[in-house]
Amino acid sequence: MKLTDPDRLFPVESAVRTLARELYESVAELPIISPHGHCDPSWFAKNERFPDPAQLFVVPDHYVFRMLVSQGVPMADLGVPSVDGRAVEDDPRKIWRRFAENYHLLRGTPSSMWLDHSFEHVFDLDERLSADTADAYYDHIDAKLAEDAFRPRALFDRFGIELLATTESALDDLTWHKMIGDSDWNGRVVTTYRPDNVVDPEFEGFADNVVQFGALTGEDTSTWEGYLQAHRVRRAFFKAYGATASDHGHATARTEDMLQADAAALFSKALAGTCTPDEADAFRGQMLTEMARMSLDDGLVLQIHPGSFRNHSASVFAGFGRDKGFDIPSQTDYVHALKPLLDAVGMEPSLTIIVFTLDETSYSRELAPLAGAYPALRLGPPWWFFDSNEGIKRFREATTETCGFYNTVGFNDDTRAFCSIPARHDVARRSDCAYLANLVATGRLGLADAHEVAHDLTYRLAKQAYRL
Amino acid sequence: MKLTDPDRLFPVESAVRTLARELYESVAELPIISPHGHCDPSWFAKNERFPDPAQLFVVPDHYVFRMLVSQGVPMADLGVPSVDGRAVEDDPRKIWRRFAENYHLLRGTPSSMWLDHSFEHVFDLDERLSADTADAYYDHIDAKLAEDAFRPRALFDRFGIELLATTESALDDLTWHKMIGDSDWNGRVVTTYRPDNVVDPEFEGFADNVVQFGALTGEDTSTWEGYLQAHRVRRAFFKAYGATASDHGHATARTEDMLQADAAALFSKALAGTCTPDEADAFRGQMLTEMARMSLDDGLVLQIHPGSFRNHSASVFAGFGRDKGFDIPSQTDYVHALKPLLDAVGMEPSLTIIVFTLDETSYSRELAPLAGAYPALRLGPPWWFFDSNEGIKRFREATTETCGFYNTVGFNDDTRAFCSIPARHDVARRSDCAYLANLVATGRLGLADAHEVAHDLTYRLAKQAYRL
Amino acid sequence: MKLTDPDRLFPVESAVRTLARELYESVAELPIISPHGHCDPSWFAKNERFPDPAQLFVVPDHYVFRMLVSQGVPMADLGVPSVDGRAVEDDPRKIWRRFAENYHLLRGTPSSMWLDHSFEHVFDLDERLSADTADAYYDHIDAKLAEDAFRPRALFDRFGIELLATTESALDDLTWHKMIGDSDWNGRVVTTYRPDNVVDPEFEGFADNVVQFGALTGEDTSTWEGYLQAHRVRRAFFKAYGATASDHGHATARTEDMLQADAAALFSKALAGTCTPDEADAFRGQMLTEMARMSLDDGLVLQIHPGSFRNHSASVFAGFGRDKGFDIPSQTDYVHALKPLLDAVGMEPSLTIIVFTLDETSYSRELAPLAGAYPALRLGPPWWFFDSNEGIKRFREATTETCGFYNTVGFNDDTRAFCSIPARHDVARRSDCAYLANLVATGRLGLADAHEVAHDLTYRLAKQAYRL
């Protein structure tokens, strides 16, 4: 028995399935372009073995552990590090067993598909994970992890990754990227400029961060002009480590294009910690437009990831901190929110702004119409809960008719779960080919065109949009 | 000719249809668990014959008569009782004929599927209802209704209902449930605690209701503490008649967790009739959290049914009162609205809160992410207009990838149309099995797992979630 | 090779495809009823040849040219007339070549399907448009356009159009409709009353327009009563040129039913140019209710097209004016917005109000429930970006279960691209038949009923709803 079906995610009707398989086979082996994600660059810098199966598959993957939490398993029992000093499980085998006993909770989810893919294709396992197979799995994976072939760089090469972008804070020293660059390994791991902690007045320690930002750049970040200049300097530093993009995770998609004097005044309030929530939101919005203007000069692509209500549970945040599966999508307006930015720079063909959403209702109503009009705007792939088979299907069905394929930018895996990268790209390739096969079978696209589009969605568009 | 296709609602591709049929056959005969609905308990207490075909199928079913009204048939002509004294049709045969003449208006709706199912499977009819067959239908059904086998208790048993929950106001004396309990009939009909009329400051007669509530419970409901205590007493009374859940129909999903002194002050304003609309909404929201806290003590499941704009037409409400097909869904926020409740009790694994929605956009954006994280939260099945084939399909497609199957709670028929109960559960079973068959056929779920999930969705999850 | 697949848009499973084809064949040749659109009546009045291929297919079609603009082609290079005096391309062959070189951008869009349909079925072309075939296409189409058989009236007859409604401003003199009526040609081209420029206080030149409105009607439009009377007079004038409907394009679906004295006061402010944005919106909302009351007298159908954020790009609007592909859908509330109108006239069976939306989330949540209840309300077909195969599929799946087929009104092409009319109606017929075939194949509709419904959706409902 195999864990994965070779025809998974293809349409069920035989002739269309054949078409989908044919399209998929033409792109299945293309290199992986991963232009946005959250892998830890120290893996590739140090190239140490991954510690154990639980640390590889459970503890860092909030997609996985939140599902067990949702059914009553305490987060501490899954080894998730606490920030309030409470004890958490430190026996990886016990964590693994709890995961295995509850593996049925993931039925029908993309997580189970990614995990089964990794188990089978990375670790050569072929029985379903369960309470019964938990220990055998653990021993098998743990033994593999001790082999050189399962160290980060070897897996990177084996996965066929042509480029992997990580995401670092504006205050990061990029030491791991330097180590990677100085090493004899040829894997291409680049950084991305993520300045939320010096852009968001509501970020913990914002004012101190801005001081540190000044120290790092040698600019006087107590003034608006110096602060902007510090961004320019830091963006150049990130570019030196391969960055081709910046990234911005804001609660809303709000943008502003205020007078510079007003922006400077708002910046002073932000530093003083006296912004109202609305003013903090306005400042973040102004900074998107400022970043876009810098992009016109330095060529970095501007990514906007709005609409997540971060750290929804006060008690989980107090006990375990950020990124624990309690970031919840919320309704997001784009049509009004992006207007200041688009009026400022939206008609610039030399600029690329990639907008993401967690609010699927905006695909057909707002984002595809906007991306199908403004030259600077591109529509990012399905994000977070939506980079799944159904999520990708709904994305294509809701956007293609309005903005076509060429205002989209290929796939992002956006993951911190390294082994899921090939699985996620495989799901995206299969889902896109299934969609294309349906278009061909219903007379909406010629077969030769479908082959070209499949290649574009898998490879070309990501390289082009992210300027790789 | 038969009215219903034995393969209805199954996928069209032959191999997937076979899979769906196989899954369906394994659950088709399981008992019906109906943990939430609006049947009249007096039917089972008195066990009298249903008066006539129009009273059984047309007059009480606002799904049906509103569709005729929408095409210009006056509500009075369909025998819907007026509250303003206007004359309404009292000849059941005339009502039936009007219904039959307009039966084509229901083409493509779940109502027509439920009705055809009842006509064929309950009444052994096999020709389509139309103007031509109206009288034959009437005579046939009317004759059947005179038989003992068509009395409420006999039908209940024949339908294979293991448990039926009705819904009663907090002021109800539960006399019918007492009669059922005292009878020699073994059918399990339980009540549900629905306190809207003593919880909603905008409910007609709220202050008087609260006085009556005090009288019923022997508590001083003029004080906040006494009022809360009255709820505790009344919940215990409902539990004695089998209640395992409370239910709350609010205009929004707003919850609050204010200081008790502030809640007490707001309660005083509510009693005095001086709440602003926003304060009334806040009070309802506070009561959800209070109810959840009581649930931690007494184990009742908390159901929240928000987002219906009740009695949208002023003239229909003035002429015919509540529940006349003019309750219209409206946009509903959950991510902000539920936060106070979830911060208060959301991490409690011993609590079950079941949230419903009429706003399908919240499935993937808000409700599945929340239910996939908080241990206390479960996602209710598609409600009202959405407990249909397409509605169930969209529900599963939008939620499973994010919260799996085990944060959902099986099916609710939520009906006051008794004969539609087996038809509705059949639609749910077929729709779920069609969904599961597609997962199997596309390599997203193993067949053995699919069988287990089919059983869970049909039977186990409802019993477990509702503690039956 | 053909450009279009004879089985396009039909379901892929063989038996269902056969059903869909059978249903389609029964309606494929029915006459086209086009009750709402934006063709230029001067085409049929003057019956001159269309100037060239670029003027026929590219320059006036904002669906098409915005897609090229979105990928960096300057609007001026596509010959779109400027309003700021900048030079634009005036060589139609150069425009055509740019279009042809970028034709791949339209892959997967309804525009490519409409265009291919026109190229093949109107112009007998059978190779895909591309850079290579650009000149051959140009020469071929240009030669055809010189033939009498390709003049507007001949195409109108060849397309099988039984009726075409155009849309004219309340200030239009309807001279072209008069010329058509006075001619010996029998084609039925009627007008539609579109008073936005005398109803919307924020319309450019509103106060002047109202003065001109008075001059045209002989009424004193400086008073509220005279202004309303002018509408009555003008509606009668439009009726004399065949109008059976009015149409209203508002930013929101807001309606009001204020006291006449308050409306009169608001009208004075509107004339004085002192309305706040909210007051302007309220005035537009009041006028919808006034129009509905006039409809009760004169029988015109009331169409409401809300929810488009017009002219989103300030620079495109400044450079090229209205209708340039930068009108973006926005979130639209109906359940609260329509209540004043529906309380005033919603229960009138003699009135027809057709509501459209660009916000698909409102289909199942608000519009189908409203249309399935109020006798005066009908649900317009998918509009703008959504009159596509997927758009129509989502429309039927989201609305049919709640409001059935008979609260919908057939198809609108809503186009200013004349040659796309048969293509668009063909897409609608195929999409509807595909939907119906799926209902039949899954036991949700009988085959005979499906045939009747197919005919209704294609022909009868449009004639009936628009009183043609």
GROMACS .gro file of N, CA and C in nm, chain B residues 228-303:
model
  228
  696LEU      N    1  -2.984   3.589   3.712
  696LEU     CA    2  -2.893   3.481   3.672
  696LEU      C    3  -2.932   3.350   3.743
  697GLN      N    4  -2.968   3.363   3.869
  697GLN     CA    5  -3.006   3.243   3.943
  697GLN      C    6  -3.132   3.179   3.882
  698ALA      N    7  -3.223   3.264   3.838
  698ALA     CA    8  -3.344   3.213   3.774
  698ALA      C    9  -3.308   3.130   3.651
  699HIS      N   10  -3.211   3.178   3.576
  699HIS     CA   11  -3.166   3.099   3.460
  699HIS      C   12  -3.114   2.963   3.505
  700ARG      N   13  -3.035   2.965   3.614
  700ARG     CA   14  -2.980   2.836   3.660
  700ARG      C   15  -3.093   2.740   3.699
  701VAL      N   16  -3.192   2.794   3.766
  701VAL     CA   17  -3.305   2.711   3.809
  701VAL      C   18  -3.381   2.658   3.688
  702ARG      N   19  -3.403   2.748   3.595
  702ARG     CA   20  -3.484   2.709   3.478
  702ARG      C   21  -3.408   2.608   3.391
  703ARG      N   22  -3.278   2.627   3.378
  703ARG     CA   23  -3.198   2.530   3.303
  703ARG      C   24  -3.207   2.391   3.366
  704ALA      N   25  -3.206   2.387   3.500
  704ALA     CA   26  -3.219   2.258   3.568
  704ALA      C   27  -3.355   2.196   3.539
  705PHE      N   28  -3.459   2.281   3.536
  705PHE     CA   29  -3.594   2.233   3.503
  705PHE      C   30  -3.596   2.175   3.361
  706PHE      N   31  -3.535   2.246   3.266
  706PHE     CA   32  -3.529   2.195   3.129
  706PHE      C   33  -3.448   2.066   3.122
  707LYS      N   34  -3.339   2.061   3.197
  707LYS     CA   35  -3.259   1.938   3.198
  707LYS      C   36  -3.342   1.818   3.245
  708ALA      N   37  -3.433   1.845   3.340
  708ALA     CA   38  -3.518   1.737   3.389
  708ALA      C   39  -3.608   1.683   3.279
  709TYR      N   40  -3.632   1.761   3.177
  709TYR     CA   41  -3.709   1.714   3.062
  709TYR      C   42  -3.619   1.683   2.943
  710GLY      N   43  -3.498   1.648   2.976
  710GLY     CA   44  -3.410   1.591   2.874
  710GLY      C   45  -3.319   1.689   2.803
  711ALA      N   46  -3.335   1.817   2.832
  711ALA     CA   47  -3.253   1.914   2.760
  711ALA      C   48  -3.105   1.886   2.781
  712THR      N   49  -3.030   1.891   2.671
  712THR     CA   50  -2.883   1.883   2.680
  712THR      C   51  -2.820   2.008   2.623
  713ALA      N   52  -2.904   2.103   2.581
  713ALA     CA   53  -2.850   2.221   2.514
  713ALA      C   54  -2.939   2.342   2.537
  714SER      N   55  -2.877   2.459   2.528
  714SER     CA   56  -2.953   2.583   2.517
  714SER      C   57  -2.935   2.635   2.376
  715ASP      N   58  -3.020   2.730   2.337
  715ASP     CA   59  -3.012   2.784   2.201
  715ASP      C   60  -3.045   2.932   2.205
  716HIS      N   61  -2.974   3.008   2.119
  716HIS     CA   62  -2.983   3.153   2.126
  716HIS      C   63  -2.984   3.210   1.985
  717GLY      N   64  -3.094   3.278   1.953
  717GLY     CA   65  -3.109   3.337   1.820
  717GLY      C   66  -3.094   3.487   1.828
  718HIS      N   67  -2.974   3.535   1.802
  718HIS     CA   68  -2.947   3.679   1.814
  718HIS      C   69  -2.922   3.740   1.677
  719ALA      N   70  -2.945   3.871   1.669
  719ALA     CA   71  -2.928   3.939   1.541
  719ALA      C   72  -2.781   3.940   1.498
  720THR      N   73  -2.691   3.943   1.594
  720THR     CA   74  -2.548   3.939   1.564
  720THR      C   75  -2.483   3.831   1.651
  721ALA      N   76  -2.355   3.805   1.623
  721ALA     CA   77  -2.280   3.708   1.704
  721ALA      C   78  -2.205   3.776   1.818
  722ARG      N   79  -2.238   3.900   1.844
  722ARG     CA   80  -2.167   3.975   1.948
  722ARG      C   81  -2.170   3.906   2.083
  723THR      N   82  -2.054   3.901   2.145
  723THR     CA   83  -2.046   3.856   2.284
  723THR      C   84  -1.975   3.963   2.365
  724GLU      N   85  -1.998   3.961   2.494
  724GLU     CA   86  -1.933   4.055   2.585
  724GLU      C   87  -1.890   3.980   2.710
  725ASP      N   88  -1.791   4.033   2.774
  725ASP     CA   89  -1.754   3.979   2.905
  725ASP      C   90  -1.722   4.097   2.997
  726MET      N   91  -1.827   4.167   3.034
  726MET     CA   92  -1.808   4.291   3.111
  726MET      C   93  -1.800   4.260   3.260
  727LEU      N   94  -1.761   4.361   3.336
  727LEU     CA   95  -1.763   4.347   3.481
  727LEU      C   96  -1.906   4.319   3.526
  728GLN      N   97  -1.920   4.238   3.631
  728GLN     CA   98  -2.055   4.204   3.678
  728GLN      C   99  -2.134   4.329   3.718
  729ALA      N  100  -2.068   4.428   3.773
  729ALA     CA  101  -2.139   4.550   3.811
  729ALA      C  102  -2.193   4.621   3.686
  730ASP      N  103  -2.115   4.621   3.580
  730ASP     CA  104  -2.162   4.683   3.456
  730ASP      C  105  -2.277   4.603   3.395
  731ALA      N  106  -2.265   4.473   3.404
  731ALA     CA  107  -2.374   4.389   3.352
  731ALA      C  108  -2.501   4.412   3.431
  732ALA      N  109  -2.487   4.425   3.561
  732ALA     CA  110  -2.604   4.449   3.646
  732ALA      C  111  -2.670   4.582   3.611
  733ALA      N  112  -2.587   4.684   3.587
  733ALA     CA  113  -2.641   4.815   3.552
  733ALA      C  114  -2.713   4.809   3.418
  734LEU      N  115  -2.655   4.735   3.325
  734LEU     CA  116  -2.718   4.721   3.194
  734LEU      C  117  -2.851   4.645   3.205
  735PHE      N  118  -2.852   4.545   3.291
  735PHE     CA  119  -2.976   4.469   3.313
  735PHE      C  120  -3.086   4.562   3.365
  736SER      N  121  -3.050   4.652   3.454
  736SER     CA  122  -3.149   4.747   3.506
  736SER      C  123  -3.205   4.835   3.394
  737LYS      N  124  -3.116   4.882   3.307
  737LYS     CA  125  -3.164   4.961   3.193
  737LYS      C  126  -3.255   4.876   3.103
  738ALA      N  127  -3.219   4.751   3.085
  738ALA     CA  128  -3.300   4.664   3.001
  738ALA      C  129  -3.440   4.649   3.060
  739LEU      N  130  -3.445   4.628   3.191
  739LEU     CA  131  -3.576   4.614   3.256
  739LEU      C  132  -3.656   4.743   3.247
  740ALA      N  133  -3.584   4.857   3.255
  740ALA     CA  134  -3.652   4.987   3.249
  740ALA      C  135  -3.689   5.024   3.105
  741GLY      N  136  -3.641   4.945   3.010
  741GLY     CA  137  -3.674   4.975   2.870
  741GLY      C  138  -3.598   5.093   2.816
  742THR      N  139  -3.483   5.123   2.874
  742THR     CA  140  -3.409   5.242   2.830
  742THR      C  141  -3.278   5.208   2.759
  743CYS      N  142  -3.260   5.082   2.721
  743CYS     CA  143  -3.140   5.046   2.645
  743CYS      C  144  -3.143   5.107   2.506
  744THR      N  145  -3.030   5.159   2.462
  744THR     CA  146  -3.016   5.190   2.320
  744THR      C  147  -3.006   5.058   2.245
  745PRO      N  148  -3.024   5.060   2.112
  745PRO     CA  149  -3.007   4.935   2.036
  745PRO      C  150  -2.869   4.873   2.061
  746ASP      N  151  -2.766   4.956   2.069
  746ASP     CA  152  -2.633   4.902   2.093
  746ASP      C  153  -2.623   4.838   2.231
  747GLU      N  154  -2.685   4.901   2.329
  747GLU     CA  155  -2.683   4.842   2.464
  747GLU      C  156  -2.762   4.712   2.470
  748ALA      N  157  -2.873   4.708   2.398
  748ALA     CA  158  -2.949   4.583   2.393
  748ALA      C  159  -2.865   4.472   2.332
  749ASP      N  160  -2.792   4.506   2.227
  749ASP     CA  161  -2.704   4.407   2.164
  749ASP      C  162  -2.594   4.364   2.260
  750ALA      N  163  -2.540   4.460   2.334
  750ALA     CA  164  -2.436   4.427   2.431
  750ALA      C  165  -2.492   4.336   2.541
  751PHE      N  166  -2.614   4.362   2.582
  751PHE     CA  167  -2.672   4.277   2.687
  751PHE      C  168  -2.690   4.134   2.637
  752ARG      N  169  -2.743   4.122   2.517
  752ARG     CA  170  -2.755   3.986   2.460
  752ARG      C  171  -2.618   3.919   2.456
  753GLY      N  172  -2.517   3.997   2.415
  753GLY     CA  173  -2.382   3.942   2.407
  753GLY      C  174  -2.328   3.900   2.543
  754GLN      N  175  -2.356   3.979   2.645
  754GLN     CA  176  -2.313   3.943   2.779
  754GLN      C  177  -2.380   3.812   2.823
  755MET      N  178  -2.508   3.798   2.786
  755MET     CA  179  -2.580   3.679   2.830
  755MET      C  180  -2.526   3.551   2.766
  756LEU      N  181  -2.468   3.561   2.647
  756LEU     CA  182  -2.406   3.442   2.588
  756LEU      C  183  -2.290   3.395   2.677
  757THR      N  184  -2.213   3.490   2.725
  757THR     CA  185  -2.100   3.451   2.810
  757THR      C  186  -2.150   3.398   2.944
  758GLU      N  187  -2.256   3.461   2.996
  758GLU     CA  188  -2.312   3.409   3.122
  758GLU      C  189  -2.364   3.266   3.103
  759MET      N  190  -2.430   3.244   2.990
  759MET     CA  191  -2.483   3.109   2.963
  759MET      C  192  -2.367   3.009   2.952
  760ALA      N  193  -2.258   3.052   2.887
  760ALA     CA  194  -2.143   2.962   2.874
  760ALA      C  195  -2.087   2.927   3.011
  761ARG      N  196  -2.085   3.025   3.100
  761ARG     CA  197  -2.034   2.996   3.235
  761ARG      C  198  -2.127   2.898   3.307
  762MET      N  199  -2.258   2.916   3.287
  762MET     CA  200  -2.351   2.818   3.348
  762MET      C  201  -2.330   2.679   3.287
  763SER      N  202  -2.300   2.677   3.158
  763SER     CA  203  -2.275   2.548   3.092
  763SER      C  204  -2.156   2.476   3.153
  764LEU      N  205  -2.057   2.554   3.194
  764LEU     CA  206  -1.942   2.490   3.261
  764LEU      C  207  -1.988   2.415   3.386
  765ASP      N  208  -2.094   2.465   3.448
  765ASP     CA  209  -2.145   2.399   3.569
  765ASP      C  210  -2.243   2.286   3.538
  766ASP      N  211  -2.339   2.315   3.447
  766ASP     CA  212  -2.447   2.216   3.429
  766ASP      C  213  -2.433   2.132   3.303
  767GLY      N  214  -2.333   2.161   3.222
  767GLY     CA  215  -2.305   2.073   3.108
  767GLY      C  216  -2.391   2.094   2.986
  768LEU      N  217  -2.484   2.190   2.989
  768LEU     CA  218  -2.563   2.215   2.867
  768LEU      C  219  -2.473   2.268   2.756
  769VAL      N  220  -2.497   2.219   2.636
  769VAL     CA  221  -2.427   2.267   2.518
  769VAL      C  222  -2.486   2.403   2.479
  770LEU      N  223  -2.400   2.497   2.439
  770LEU     CA  224  -2.447   2.632   2.403
  770LEU      C  225  -2.453   2.644   2.251
  771GLN      N  226  -2.574   2.663   2.198
  771GLN     CA  227  -2.589   2.684   2.055
  771GLN      C  228  -2.614   2.832   2.025
   0.00000   0.00000   0.00000
